[in-house]
XYZ file of C-alpha atoms in Angstrom:
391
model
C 25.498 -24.662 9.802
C 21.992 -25.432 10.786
C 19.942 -27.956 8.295
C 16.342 -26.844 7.715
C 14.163 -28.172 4.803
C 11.942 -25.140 4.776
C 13.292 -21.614 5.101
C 11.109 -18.447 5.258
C 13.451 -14.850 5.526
C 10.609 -12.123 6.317
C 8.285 -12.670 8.818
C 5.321 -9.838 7.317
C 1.767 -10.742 5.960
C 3.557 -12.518 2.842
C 6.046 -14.275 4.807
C 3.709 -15.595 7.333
C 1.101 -16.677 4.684
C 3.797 -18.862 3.481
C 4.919 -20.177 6.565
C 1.220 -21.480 6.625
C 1.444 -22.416 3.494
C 4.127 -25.110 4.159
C 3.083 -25.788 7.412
C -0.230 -26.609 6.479
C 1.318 -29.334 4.021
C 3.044 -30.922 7.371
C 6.535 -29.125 6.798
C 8.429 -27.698 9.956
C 9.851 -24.282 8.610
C 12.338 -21.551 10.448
C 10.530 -17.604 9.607
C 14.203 -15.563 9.901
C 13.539 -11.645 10.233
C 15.914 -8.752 10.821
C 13.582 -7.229 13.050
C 12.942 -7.451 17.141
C 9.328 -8.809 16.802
C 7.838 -9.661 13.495
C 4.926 -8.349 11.264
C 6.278 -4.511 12.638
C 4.497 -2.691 8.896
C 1.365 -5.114 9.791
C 0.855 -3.649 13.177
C 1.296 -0.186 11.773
C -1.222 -0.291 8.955
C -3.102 -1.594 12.019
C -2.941 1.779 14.161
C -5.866 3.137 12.701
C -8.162 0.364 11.891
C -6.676 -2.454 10.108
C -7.790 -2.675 6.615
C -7.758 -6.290 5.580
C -9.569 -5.941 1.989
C -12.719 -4.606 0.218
C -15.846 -6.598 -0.793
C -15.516 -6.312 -4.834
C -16.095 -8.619 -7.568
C -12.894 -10.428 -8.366
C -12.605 -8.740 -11.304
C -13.248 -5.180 -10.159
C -10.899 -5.457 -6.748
C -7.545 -7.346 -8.748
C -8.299 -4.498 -11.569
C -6.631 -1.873 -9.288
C -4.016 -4.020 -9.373
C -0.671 -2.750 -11.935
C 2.886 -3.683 -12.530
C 5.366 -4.339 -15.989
C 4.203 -7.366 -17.267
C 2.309 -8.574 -13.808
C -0.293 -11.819 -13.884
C -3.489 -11.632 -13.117
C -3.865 -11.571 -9.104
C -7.292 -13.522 -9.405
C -5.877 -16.780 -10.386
C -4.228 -17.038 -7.563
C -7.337 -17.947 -5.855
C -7.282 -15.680 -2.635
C -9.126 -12.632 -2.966
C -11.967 -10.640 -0.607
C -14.045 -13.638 0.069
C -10.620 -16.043 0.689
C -9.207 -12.901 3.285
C -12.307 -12.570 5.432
C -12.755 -15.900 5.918
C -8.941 -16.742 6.770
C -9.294 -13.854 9.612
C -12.260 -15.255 10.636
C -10.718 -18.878 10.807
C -8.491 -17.199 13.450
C -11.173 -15.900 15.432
C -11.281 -12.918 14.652
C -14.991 -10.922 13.817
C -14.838 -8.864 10.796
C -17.769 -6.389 9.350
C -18.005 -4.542 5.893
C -18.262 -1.036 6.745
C -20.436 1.209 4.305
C -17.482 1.521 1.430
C -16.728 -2.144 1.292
C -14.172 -2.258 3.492
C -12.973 -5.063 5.517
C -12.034 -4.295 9.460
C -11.964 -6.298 12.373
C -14.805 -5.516 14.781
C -11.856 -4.861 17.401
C -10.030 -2.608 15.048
C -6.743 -3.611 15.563
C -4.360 -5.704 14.307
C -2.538 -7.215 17.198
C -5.242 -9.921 18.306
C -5.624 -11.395 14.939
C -1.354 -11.163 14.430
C -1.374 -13.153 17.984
C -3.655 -15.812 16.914
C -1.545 -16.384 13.512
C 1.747 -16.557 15.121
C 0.340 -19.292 17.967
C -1.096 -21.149 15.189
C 1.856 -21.288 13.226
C 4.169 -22.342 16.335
C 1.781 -25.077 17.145
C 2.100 -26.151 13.309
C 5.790 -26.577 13.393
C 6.937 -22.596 12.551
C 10.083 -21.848 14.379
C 10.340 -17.662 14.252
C 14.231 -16.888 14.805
C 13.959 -12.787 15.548
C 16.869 -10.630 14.676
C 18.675 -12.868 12.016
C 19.410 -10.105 9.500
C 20.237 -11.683 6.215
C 23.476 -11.329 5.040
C 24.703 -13.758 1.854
C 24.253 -16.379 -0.095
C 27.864 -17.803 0.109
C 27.425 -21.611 0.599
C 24.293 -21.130 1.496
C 21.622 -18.064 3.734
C 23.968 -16.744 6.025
C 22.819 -14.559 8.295
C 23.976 -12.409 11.278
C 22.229 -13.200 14.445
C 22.587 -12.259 18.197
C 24.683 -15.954 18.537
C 26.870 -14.927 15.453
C 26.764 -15.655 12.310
C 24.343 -18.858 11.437
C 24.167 -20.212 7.442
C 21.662 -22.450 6.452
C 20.886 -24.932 3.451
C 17.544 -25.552 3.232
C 15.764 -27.441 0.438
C 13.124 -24.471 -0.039
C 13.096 -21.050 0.461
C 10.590 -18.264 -0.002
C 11.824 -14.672 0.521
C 9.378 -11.860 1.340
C 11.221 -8.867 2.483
C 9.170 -6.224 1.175
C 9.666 -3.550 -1.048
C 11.494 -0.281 -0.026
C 9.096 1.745 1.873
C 9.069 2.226 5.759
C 12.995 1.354 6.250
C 12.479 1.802 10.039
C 9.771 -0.886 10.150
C 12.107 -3.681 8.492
C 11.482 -2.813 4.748
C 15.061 -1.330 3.814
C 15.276 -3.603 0.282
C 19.144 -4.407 1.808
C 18.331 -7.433 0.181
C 18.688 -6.046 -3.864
C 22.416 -6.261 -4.228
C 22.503 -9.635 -2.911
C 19.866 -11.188 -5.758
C 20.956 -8.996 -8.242
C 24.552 -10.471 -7.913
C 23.423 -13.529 -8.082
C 21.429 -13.176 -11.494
C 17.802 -11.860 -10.440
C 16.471 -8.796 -12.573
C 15.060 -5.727 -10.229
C 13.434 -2.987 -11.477
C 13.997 0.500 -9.674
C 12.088 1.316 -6.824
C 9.791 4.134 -6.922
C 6.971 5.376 -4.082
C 3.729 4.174 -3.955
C 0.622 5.066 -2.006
C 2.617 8.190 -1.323
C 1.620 11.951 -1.220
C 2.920 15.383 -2.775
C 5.535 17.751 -2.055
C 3.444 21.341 -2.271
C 5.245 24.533 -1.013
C 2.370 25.974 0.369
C 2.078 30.070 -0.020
C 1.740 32.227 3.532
C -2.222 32.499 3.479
C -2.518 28.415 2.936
C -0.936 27.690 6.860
C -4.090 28.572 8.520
C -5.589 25.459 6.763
C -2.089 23.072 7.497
C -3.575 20.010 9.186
C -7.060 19.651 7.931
C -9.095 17.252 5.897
C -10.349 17.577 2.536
C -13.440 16.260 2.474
C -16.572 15.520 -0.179
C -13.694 16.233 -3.340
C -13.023 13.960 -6.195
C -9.568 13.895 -7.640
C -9.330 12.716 -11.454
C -6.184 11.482 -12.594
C -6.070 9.907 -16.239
C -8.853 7.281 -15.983
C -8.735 7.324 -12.148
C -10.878 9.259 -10.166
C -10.803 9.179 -6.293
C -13.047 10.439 -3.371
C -11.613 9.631 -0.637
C -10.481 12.265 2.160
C -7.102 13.632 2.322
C -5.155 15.863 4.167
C -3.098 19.351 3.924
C -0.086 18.877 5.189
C 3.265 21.083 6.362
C 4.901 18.807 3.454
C 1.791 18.754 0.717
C -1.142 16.435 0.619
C -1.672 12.938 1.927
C -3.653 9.988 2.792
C -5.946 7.866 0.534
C -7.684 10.283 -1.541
C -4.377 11.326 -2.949
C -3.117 7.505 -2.461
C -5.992 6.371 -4.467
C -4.172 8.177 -8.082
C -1.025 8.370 -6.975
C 0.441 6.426 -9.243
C -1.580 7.847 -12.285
C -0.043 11.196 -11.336
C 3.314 10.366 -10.659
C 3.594 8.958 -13.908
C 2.650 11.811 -15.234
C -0.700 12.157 -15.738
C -3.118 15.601 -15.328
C -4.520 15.418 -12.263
C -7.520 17.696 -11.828
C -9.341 18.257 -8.249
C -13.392 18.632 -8.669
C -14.570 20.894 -5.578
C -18.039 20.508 -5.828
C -18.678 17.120 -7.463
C -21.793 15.860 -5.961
C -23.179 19.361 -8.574
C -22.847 19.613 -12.228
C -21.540 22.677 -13.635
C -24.508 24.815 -14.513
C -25.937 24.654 -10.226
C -22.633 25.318 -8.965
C -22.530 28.322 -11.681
C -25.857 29.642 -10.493
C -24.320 29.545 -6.802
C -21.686 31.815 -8.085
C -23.915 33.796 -9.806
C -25.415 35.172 -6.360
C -24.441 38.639 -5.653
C -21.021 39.227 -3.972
C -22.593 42.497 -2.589
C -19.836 43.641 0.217
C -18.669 40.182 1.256
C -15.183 40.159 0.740
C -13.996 37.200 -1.792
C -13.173 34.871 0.724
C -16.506 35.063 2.660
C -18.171 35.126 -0.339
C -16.478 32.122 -1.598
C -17.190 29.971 1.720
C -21.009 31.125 1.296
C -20.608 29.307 -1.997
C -18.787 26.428 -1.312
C -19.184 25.483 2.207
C -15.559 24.973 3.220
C -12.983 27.117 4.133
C -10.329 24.206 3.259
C -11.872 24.247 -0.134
C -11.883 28.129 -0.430
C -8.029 28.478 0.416
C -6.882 25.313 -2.342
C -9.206 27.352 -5.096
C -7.437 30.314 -3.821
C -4.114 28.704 -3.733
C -4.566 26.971 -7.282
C -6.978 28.849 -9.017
C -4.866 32.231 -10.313
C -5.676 33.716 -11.759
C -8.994 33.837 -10.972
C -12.062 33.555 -12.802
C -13.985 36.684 -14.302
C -17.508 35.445 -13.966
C -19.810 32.686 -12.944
C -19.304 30.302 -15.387
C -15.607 30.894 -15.105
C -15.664 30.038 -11.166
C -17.664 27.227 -11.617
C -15.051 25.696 -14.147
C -12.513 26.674 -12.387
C -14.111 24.933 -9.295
C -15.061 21.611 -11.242
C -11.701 21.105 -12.595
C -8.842 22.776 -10.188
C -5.430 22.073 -11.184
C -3.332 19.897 -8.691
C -0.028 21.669 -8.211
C 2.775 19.663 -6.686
C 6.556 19.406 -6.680
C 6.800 15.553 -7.395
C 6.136 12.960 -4.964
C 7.135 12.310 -1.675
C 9.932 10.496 -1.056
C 10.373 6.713 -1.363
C 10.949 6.273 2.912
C 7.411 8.484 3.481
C 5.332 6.503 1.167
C 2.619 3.659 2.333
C 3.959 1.597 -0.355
C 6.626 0.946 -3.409
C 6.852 0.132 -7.047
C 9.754 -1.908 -8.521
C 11.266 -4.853 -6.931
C 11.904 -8.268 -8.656
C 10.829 -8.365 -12.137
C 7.679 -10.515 -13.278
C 10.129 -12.095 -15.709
C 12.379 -12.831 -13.093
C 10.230 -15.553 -11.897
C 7.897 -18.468 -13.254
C 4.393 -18.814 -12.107
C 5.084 -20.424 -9.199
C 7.449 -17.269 -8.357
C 10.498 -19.381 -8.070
C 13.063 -17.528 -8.898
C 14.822 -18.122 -12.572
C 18.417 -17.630 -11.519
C 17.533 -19.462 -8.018
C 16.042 -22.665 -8.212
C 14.406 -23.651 -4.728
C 14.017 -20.140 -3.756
C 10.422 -17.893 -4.432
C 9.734 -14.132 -3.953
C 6.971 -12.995 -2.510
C 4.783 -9.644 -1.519
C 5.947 -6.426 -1.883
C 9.228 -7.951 -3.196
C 7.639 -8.130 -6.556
C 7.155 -5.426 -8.718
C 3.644 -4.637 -8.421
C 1.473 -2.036 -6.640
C -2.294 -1.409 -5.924
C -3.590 1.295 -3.996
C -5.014 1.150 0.021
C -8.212 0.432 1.285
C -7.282 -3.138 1.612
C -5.898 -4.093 -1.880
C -2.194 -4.109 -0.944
C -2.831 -6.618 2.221
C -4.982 -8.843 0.677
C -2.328 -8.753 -2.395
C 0.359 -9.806 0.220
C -0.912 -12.779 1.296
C -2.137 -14.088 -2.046
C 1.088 -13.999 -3.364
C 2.871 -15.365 -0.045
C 0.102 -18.426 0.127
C 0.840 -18.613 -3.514
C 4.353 -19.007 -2.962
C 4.641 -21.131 0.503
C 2.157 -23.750 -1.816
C 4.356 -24.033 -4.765
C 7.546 -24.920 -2.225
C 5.683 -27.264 -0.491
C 4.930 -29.043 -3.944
C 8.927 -29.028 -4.068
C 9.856 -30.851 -1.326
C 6.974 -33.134 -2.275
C 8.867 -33.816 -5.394
């Protein structure tokens, strides 16, 4: 039995936020993770350009937040402006590319996860690498290359994650063990994820490509981000973006041309056909051959006249089989309930012990939201423990 007054189990963006947390209040604190090296979902969101958060308003950028009964994220007091200038405090150069988004100039995640984890050794953070754990019997046991180790510290903040990316760390092995112990989770469901399609014969010459200059509208969502036709269905963060509308069950409604209101893109379609054959004729109008084969793939039947193409092509139904499955998305719903936990997210049934991240039953969408949502809630977290031991 090892004695440690500050325990951290999950060594991701939340985890490590509130490792600085406590640290930064002059606590010495052991990060446990189940994982080889830590921060594994971190470096992956960092393959193609890490995405640390979007230059919004406050009120706009925590508005894509959602969850049952969640708080309002910009209390918390960490939003674009507070993640731009952490990075940079780790000396790291970040630019605003032309959709708001926040990158590193080096595009990669690795330097800036270096710097953190050298700054939080030299602060007192002791990261213990393959301790999966295990109970709570007496204590957080936990199986480790040495055995099995339990610990009794006087804090502890959790941040596992949610139950997305099981290979990367984020298996939720962790719900049976709070749930027995009193802690109300809510189901997980996929988040960020794309759409199970089973594509007709003529659609495979078009498996692989983007869609590009679309709008997607989903309930009051609407997205234009690219996306991509898949083996599987769609993906990436134009369908990310209203994901959630549409798996819970809202219309979702693909506008081909949307940069053109109805009446030009029904006086495109009014040009003679002559002896083009429909799908050369279609391309002539629209541009795209990805776009031609998803009107041809959704649009049956197919339109009579002008006006009817032009409807059809401003408001194309999105047929799907249902999402993709909870291990393939970016992100999950569900987790520890809101209610679970008091402002400080301690947990109710736990006292000394907070939740935070993707532990929590929230989601937002990608394009930095979901980081920058991570590490408010695990600097949220690591302060309110520190105010603990304080006590």
């Amino acid at each position: 039995m090892t004695k440690a007054r500050a325990l951290i189990i999950g060594a991701g963006p939340a985890g490590l936020m509130a490792a600085e947390a406590l640290t930064g209040a002059g606590h010495r604190v052991i990060i446990a993770d189940a994982m080889p090296t830590p921060a594994r979902k971190f470096l992956m969101a960092g393959k193609s350009g890490l995405n640390l958060t979007k230059v919004q308003p406050d009120d706009v950028f925590f508005g894509q937040f959602a969850g049952p009964d969640m708080p309002d994220f910009a209390p918390f007091g960490f939003g674009p402006q507070q993640a731009t200038a952490w990075a940079e405090g780790l000396g790291q150069q970040m630019f605003t590319g032309s959709t708001g988004r926040v990158f590193p100039v080096g595009m990669k995640a690795s330097p800036l996860l270096r710097a953190w984890l050298a700054r939080l050794r030299q602060a007192g953070a002791d990261l213990r690498s393959r301790w999966r754990w295990t109970g709570l019997e007496g204590g957080f046991r936990f199986a480790t290359p040495q055995g099995e180790s339990l610990l009794r510290p006087d804090v502890t903040v959790l941040a596992l994650g949610g139950a997305s990316w099981p290979r990367l760390g984020s298996d939720a092995a962790w719900v049976p063990m709070l749930r027995d112990a009193g802690v109300q989770i809510a189901p997980f469901r996929p988040a960020n994820m794309g759409f199970r399609v089973a594509w007709s014969a003529p659609m495979q010459k078009v498996i692989g490509q983007a869609m590009k200059g679309v709008a997607i509208r989903a309930g009051d969502r609407v997205s234009r981000g690219e996306w991509v036709i898949s083996h599987a269905g769609i993906e990436g963060g134009g369908v990310y973006e209203v994901a959630a509308a549409i798996r819970d069950g809202a219309v979702a409604l693909v506008d081909l041309a949307p940069d053109l209101d109805h009446d030009r893109l029904a006086q495109r379609f009014a040009r003679p056909r002559g002896r083009l054959s429909l799908g050369n004729w279609l391309r002539r109008v629209l541009g795209d051959p990805v776009k031609v084969a998803l009107l041809l793939e959704w649009g049956r039947p197919l339109p009579g006249s002008a006006d009817g193409w032009a409807t059809r092509a401003k408001a194309l139904p999105l047929r799907h089989d249902g999402p993709m499955a909870l291990d393939r998305a970016i992100s999950s719903a569900g987790g520890v309930a809101w209610s679970a936990v008091t402002p400080d997210l301690e947990l109710r049934a736990l006292p000394g012990v907070f939740a935070a991240g993707e532990m929590l039953d929230w989601e937002a969408p990608t394009g930095g939201y979901l980081l920058t949502g991570c590490l408010a809630l695990g600097r949220h977290a690591g302060r309110a423990a520190a105010r603990l031991l304080q006590h």
